[in-house]
Short mmCIF file of C-alpha atoms in Angstrom, two decimals:
data_model
loop_
_atom_site.label_atom_id
_atom_site.label_comp_id
_atom_site.label_asym_id
_atom_site.label_seq_id
_atom_site.Cartn_x
_atom_site.Cartn_y
_atom_site.Cartn_z
CA ILE A 1 1.45 13.01 28.12
CA VAL A 2 2.97 13.21 24.65
CA GLU A 3 -0.33 14.32 23.15
CA LYS A 4 -0.75 17.03 25.78
CA TYR A 5 2.67 18.50 25.04
CA MET A 6 2.20 18.24 21.28
CA ASP A 7 -1.02 20.20 21.58
CA GLU A 8 0.90 22.91 23.43
CA LEU A 9 3.68 22.97 20.83
CA LEU A 10 1.11 23.30 18.05
CA SER A 11 -0.84 26.07 19.77
CA ILE A 12 0.69 28.55 17.36
CA ASN A 13 -0.94 31.98 17.13
CA VAL A 14 -1.02 32.98 13.47
CA ILE A 15 -2.93 35.49 11.37
CA TYR A 16 -2.71 34.28 7.79
CA GLU A 17 -1.71 30.58 7.81
CA LYS A 18 -4.52 29.26 10.03
CA LYS A 19 -5.48 26.54 7.53
CA LEU A 20 -1.91 25.23 7.54
CA ILE A 21 -1.79 24.96 11.34
CA GLU A 22 -5.22 23.35 11.35
CA SER A 23 -4.00 20.79 8.82
CA MET A 24 -0.90 20.02 10.90
CA LYS A 25 -3.01 19.60 14.05
CA TYR A 26 -5.51 17.41 12.22
CA SER A 27 -2.97 14.68 11.49
CA VAL A 28 -1.09 14.96 14.77
CA GLN A 29 -4.34 14.71 16.76
CA ALA A 30 -5.84 11.92 14.63
CA GLY A 31 -4.69 9.24 17.08
CA GLY A 32 -2.08 6.53 16.71
CA LYS A 33 -0.05 4.38 19.06
CA ARG A 34 2.66 7.01 19.79
CA LEU A 35 5.05 4.06 19.61
CA ARG A 36 8.15 6.08 18.74
CA PRO A 37 7.91 8.70 21.53
CA ILE A 38 6.98 5.95 24.01
CA LEU A 39 10.06 3.92 23.03
CA PHE A 40 12.17 7.06 23.41
CA LEU A 41 10.77 7.95 26.84
CA GLU A 42 10.94 4.37 28.14
CA THR A 43 14.59 4.18 27.14
CA ILE A 44 15.16 7.50 28.93
CA LYS A 45 13.61 5.94 32.05
CA LEU A 46 15.80 2.85 31.64
CA LEU A 47 18.76 5.21 31.87
CA ASN A 48 17.39 6.50 35.19
CA LYS A 49 16.63 9.94 33.77
CA ASN A 50 13.51 12.08 34.10
CA PRO A 51 11.41 11.67 30.93
CA PHE A 52 9.82 15.10 31.45
CA ASP A 53 13.24 16.63 30.81
CA PHE A 54 13.08 15.22 27.27
CA ILE A 55 9.38 15.50 26.42
CA GLU A 56 9.96 18.02 23.60
CA ILE A 57 12.17 15.53 21.80
CA ALA A 58 9.52 12.82 22.14
CA CYS A 59 7.02 15.19 20.52
CA ALA A 60 9.47 16.08 17.75
CA ILE A 61 9.90 12.38 16.92
CA GLU A 62 6.13 11.95 16.60
CA MET A 63 5.89 15.05 14.40
CA ILE A 64 8.47 13.56 12.02
CA HIS A 65 6.52 10.31 11.92
CA THR A 66 3.24 12.16 11.27
CA TYR A 67 4.80 14.22 8.48
CA SER A 68 5.85 10.98 6.78
CA LEU A 69 2.30 9.62 7.00
CA ILE A 70 0.80 12.75 5.43
CA HIS A 71 3.17 12.54 2.48
CA ASP A 72 2.90 8.73 2.26
CA ASP A 73 -0.89 9.02 1.81
CA LEU A 74 -0.71 11.53 -1.07
CA PRO A 75 -2.03 10.53 -4.51
CA ALA A 76 1.52 10.64 -5.90
CA MET A 77 2.61 8.13 -3.25
CA ASP A 78 0.20 5.51 -1.84
CA ASN A 79 -3.00 7.42 -2.66
CA ASP A 80 -4.75 6.43 0.57
CA SER A 81 -8.02 7.99 1.65
CA LEU A 82 -8.10 6.64 5.21
CA ARG A 83 -5.57 6.96 8.04
CA ARG A 84 -6.19 6.09 11.70
CA GLY A 85 -9.86 5.65 10.88
CA LYS A 86 -10.24 9.18 9.52
CA PRO A 87 -10.02 10.75 6.05
CA THR A 88 -6.40 11.43 5.14
CA ASN A 89 -5.04 14.96 5.30
CA HIS A 90 -5.15 15.66 1.56
CA VAL A 91 -8.76 14.46 1.37
CA VAL A 92 -9.75 17.03 3.99
CA PHE A 93 -7.45 19.95 3.18
CA GLY A 94 -6.34 19.35 -0.41
CA GLU A 95 -3.02 18.12 -1.73
CA ALA A 96 -1.15 21.43 -1.61
CA THR A 97 -1.99 22.12 2.04
CA ALA A 98 -1.24 18.50 2.98
CA ILE A 99 2.23 18.76 1.43
CA LEU A 100 2.87 22.01 3.30
CA ALA A 101 1.52 20.52 6.56
CA GLY A 102 4.00 17.64 6.26
CA ASP A 103 6.80 20.08 5.51
CA GLY A 104 5.70 22.21 8.45
CA LEU A 105 5.77 19.29 10.91
CA LEU A 106 9.20 18.12 9.74
CA ASN A 107 10.71 21.58 10.06
CA LEU A 108 8.99 22.30 13.38
CA ALA A 109 10.44 19.05 14.73
CA HIS A 110 13.93 20.19 13.82
CA GLU A 111 13.31 23.63 15.35
CA ILE A 112 12.31 21.90 18.60
CA MET A 113 15.34 19.60 18.59
CA ILE A 114 17.78 22.42 17.81
CA ALA A 115 16.29 24.53 20.60
CA PHE A 116 16.69 21.58 23.00
CA VAL A 117 20.33 21.02 22.04
CA SER A 118 21.12 24.75 22.32
CA LYS A 119 19.98 24.61 25.97
CA LYS A 120 21.79 21.33 26.73
CA LEU A 121 24.82 21.47 24.49
CA THR A 122 26.64 18.16 24.79
CA LYS A 123 28.39 16.05 22.18
CA ASN A 124 26.02 13.16 22.79
CA ASN A 125 22.91 15.33 22.40
CA ILE A 126 24.25 16.63 19.08
CA ASN A 127 25.05 13.08 17.93
CA GLY A 128 21.60 11.92 19.01
CA ILE A 129 19.80 14.63 17.02
CA ASN A 130 22.00 13.75 14.05
CA ILE A 131 20.79 10.15 14.31
CA ILE A 132 17.16 11.26 14.06
CA SER A 133 17.90 13.56 11.11
CA LYS A 134 19.65 10.75 9.23
CA ALA A 135 16.85 8.30 10.04
CA ALA A 136 14.32 10.68 8.48
CA GLY A 137 16.50 11.47 5.48
CA ILE A 138 17.93 10.03 2.28
CA ASN A 139 19.83 7.35 4.17
CA GLY A 140 16.76 6.28 6.13
CA MET A 141 13.02 6.81 5.82
CA ILE A 142 13.13 8.63 2.47
CA ALA A 143 15.43 5.99 0.98
CA GLY A 144 13.02 3.24 2.03
CA GLN A 145 10.07 5.11 0.55
CA ALA A 146 11.92 5.73 -2.73
CA VAL A 147 12.83 2.06 -3.19
CA ASP A 148 9.30 1.06 -2.14
CA ILE A 149 7.83 3.19 -4.92
CA GLU A 150 10.38 1.95 -7.47
CA SER A 151 9.54 -1.66 -6.54
CA GLU A 152 5.79 -1.44 -7.14
CA GLY A 153 4.66 -4.13 -9.55
CA LYS A 154 8.16 -5.63 -9.72
CA SER A 155 9.66 -8.86 -8.45
CA ILE A 156 12.29 -8.10 -5.81
CA ASP A 157 14.42 -10.28 -3.55
CA ILE A 158 14.18 -10.55 0.21
CA ASP A 159 17.25 -8.37 0.78
CA THR A 160 15.61 -5.48 -1.10
CA MET A 161 12.44 -6.04 0.92
CA LYS A 162 14.46 -5.90 4.14
CA PHE A 163 16.11 -2.66 2.97
CA ILE A 164 12.70 -1.08 2.33
CA HIS A 165 11.25 -2.10 5.68
CA SER A 166 14.36 -1.36 7.73
CA ASN A 167 14.51 2.17 6.33
CA LYS A 168 10.95 3.23 5.55
CA THR A 169 9.62 2.10 8.93
CA GLY A 170 12.47 0.69 10.99
CA ALA A 171 14.89 3.64 10.84
CA LEU A 172 12.76 6.03 12.91
CA ILE A 173 11.83 3.32 15.42
CA ARG A 174 15.49 2.38 15.82
CA SER A 175 16.63 5.99 16.14
CA SER A 176 13.97 6.70 18.80
CA VAL A 177 15.75 4.22 21.07
CA LEU A 178 19.27 5.23 20.02
CA LEU A 179 18.60 8.94 20.55
CA ALA A 180 17.60 8.21 24.14
CA ALA A 181 20.65 5.99 24.62
CA TYR A 182 22.92 8.76 23.42
CA THR A 183 21.75 11.07 26.22
CA ALA A 184 23.81 8.92 28.59
CA ASP A 185 27.39 10.16 28.35
CA ASP A 186 28.88 7.06 29.95
CA LEU A 187 26.66 4.24 28.66
CA PRO A 188 28.93 1.22 28.02
CA GLU A 189 29.25 0.23 24.36
CA LYS A 190 27.88 -3.25 25.08
CA GLN A 191 24.62 -1.85 26.44
CA LEU A 192 24.36 0.66 23.59
CA ASN A 193 24.75 -2.21 21.11
CA GLN A 194 22.08 -4.21 22.96
CA LEU A 195 19.60 -1.37 22.68
CA ASP A 196 20.51 -0.84 19.04
CA HIS A 197 19.98 -4.51 18.16
CA TYR A 198 16.67 -4.57 20.05
CA ALA A 199 15.45 -1.51 18.15
CA LYS A 200 16.52 -2.87 14.75
CA CYS A 201 14.64 -6.11 15.35
CA LEU A 202 11.59 -4.27 16.63
CA GLY A 203 11.52 -1.86 13.68
CA LEU A 204 11.63 -4.66 11.13
CA ALA A 205 9.13 -6.77 13.06
CA PHE A 206 6.71 -3.85 13.15
CA GLN A 207 6.60 -3.66 9.35
CA VAL A 208 6.45 -7.43 8.84
CA GLN A 209 3.41 -7.43 11.14
CA ASP A 210 1.94 -4.56 9.13
CA ASP A 211 2.35 -6.63 5.95
CA ILE A 212 0.53 -9.53 7.57
CA LEU A 213 -2.29 -7.36 8.91
CA ASP A 214 -2.81 -5.77 5.50
CA ILE A 215 -3.93 -9.22 4.35
CA GLU A 216 -5.54 -10.76 7.43
CA SER A 217 -7.12 -7.82 9.27
CA ASP A 218 -9.93 -5.46 8.23
CA THR A 219 -10.21 -1.78 7.41
CA GLN A 220 -12.04 -0.86 10.62
CA THR A 221 -9.43 -2.50 12.85
CA LEU A 222 -6.47 -1.18 10.86
CA GLY A 223 -7.81 2.36 10.57
CA LYS A 224 -6.59 2.34 6.96
CA THR A 225 -7.65 0.56 3.79
CA ARG A 226 -7.12 -3.20 4.03
CA GLY A 227 -5.37 -4.74 1.05
CA ALA A 228 -3.96 -1.42 -0.14
CA ASP A 229 -0.45 -2.85 -0.58
CA ALA A 230 -1.63 -5.70 -2.78
CA ALA A 231 -3.87 -3.40 -4.80
CA ALA A 232 -0.91 -1.10 -5.48
CA GLY A 233 1.34 -4.00 -6.43
CA LYS A 234 3.66 -3.37 -3.49
CA PRO A 235 6.07 -6.16 -2.53
CA THR A 236 5.57 -7.43 1.02
CA TYR A 237 7.03 -10.22 3.13
CA PRO A 238 4.00 -12.49 2.56
CA SER A 239 4.09 -11.86 -1.21
CA ILE A 240 7.79 -12.76 -1.41
CA ILE A 241 8.24 -15.60 1.09
CA GLY A 242 4.63 -16.60 1.79
CA MET A 243 2.38 -15.99 4.79
CA SER A 244 3.65 -18.89 6.93
CA ALA A 245 7.28 -17.87 6.46
CA ALA A 246 6.41 -14.22 7.14
CA LYS A 247 4.81 -15.21 10.45
CA ARG A 248 7.86 -17.29 11.36
CA LYS A 249 10.07 -14.31 10.54
CA LEU A 250 7.93 -12.12 12.78
CA ASP A 251 8.28 -14.59 15.68
CA GLU A 252 12.05 -14.79 15.14
CA LEU A 253 12.42 -11.01 15.19
CA TYR A 254 10.29 -10.74 18.33
CA LEU A 255 12.35 -13.34 20.20
CA GLU A 256 15.59 -11.77 18.99
CA ALA A 257 14.43 -8.34 20.22
CA VAL A 258 13.50 -9.73 23.65
CA ALA A 259 16.82 -11.58 23.93
CA ALA A 260 18.70 -8.38 23.12
CA LEU A 261 17.24 -6.76 26.26
CA GLU A 262 18.71 -9.38 28.59
CA GLY A 263 20.27 -7.64 31.59
CA LEU A 264 18.59 -4.32 30.85
CA ASN A 265 15.54 -4.78 33.07
CA ALA A 266 16.72 -2.23 35.64
CA PRO A 267 17.95 1.37 35.36
CA LEU A 268 21.37 1.34 33.74
CA LEU A 269 22.95 4.31 35.50
#
């Protein structure tokens, strides 16, 4: 459903910038789990709301995520040549177009969200969009990426590692759930905090698992180059605390996330 609507949103009739739109579509349509929009829509359903009323926002979240992947793969960043089992955007379209495609997706996402809020102008909708913007910005995803780059080849402590993971990957996952929660004007603070804690644990667990898979999986399964983090000298949970401890941390985060959902197994409103 998300992919269908994203295709519609990217069916942009242009005369001159056809290569740019093609580049944007290439990465959006390259596959992926659609984890963030699914988390958003499932939380919407938990609040007993119609997910189709919020489908544009789900698509906008995925566009922001895809933009970050395009830029993350660039030679100046992680210099990856494979993403979701396909050549990365800059390999196909060149670095300049890839940068512009990422910029285009980020800005289109904000256009979509602003248009949504202008039609349904509520304080909570505004606050929710603000959460997504912050999660993608210098206090979220970009901050995590910056510290990740600065930490390459260096010895860092576990708190710095947690900061990187919680922001570079976890912030957008967390905000996907929180944005949905904010659409409910009268959601009790206790339940909002439960959803927030669940999402924080899930976001960190996702990246810890990614660290583990980078070592134990293979390129074909991952859809990206196995061992790329180690080759680039990137700090990871296994490199700092060891593989066994990283797996224990993953299990702890999973159980903590599940426990946070206690009592939320039925529509909340």
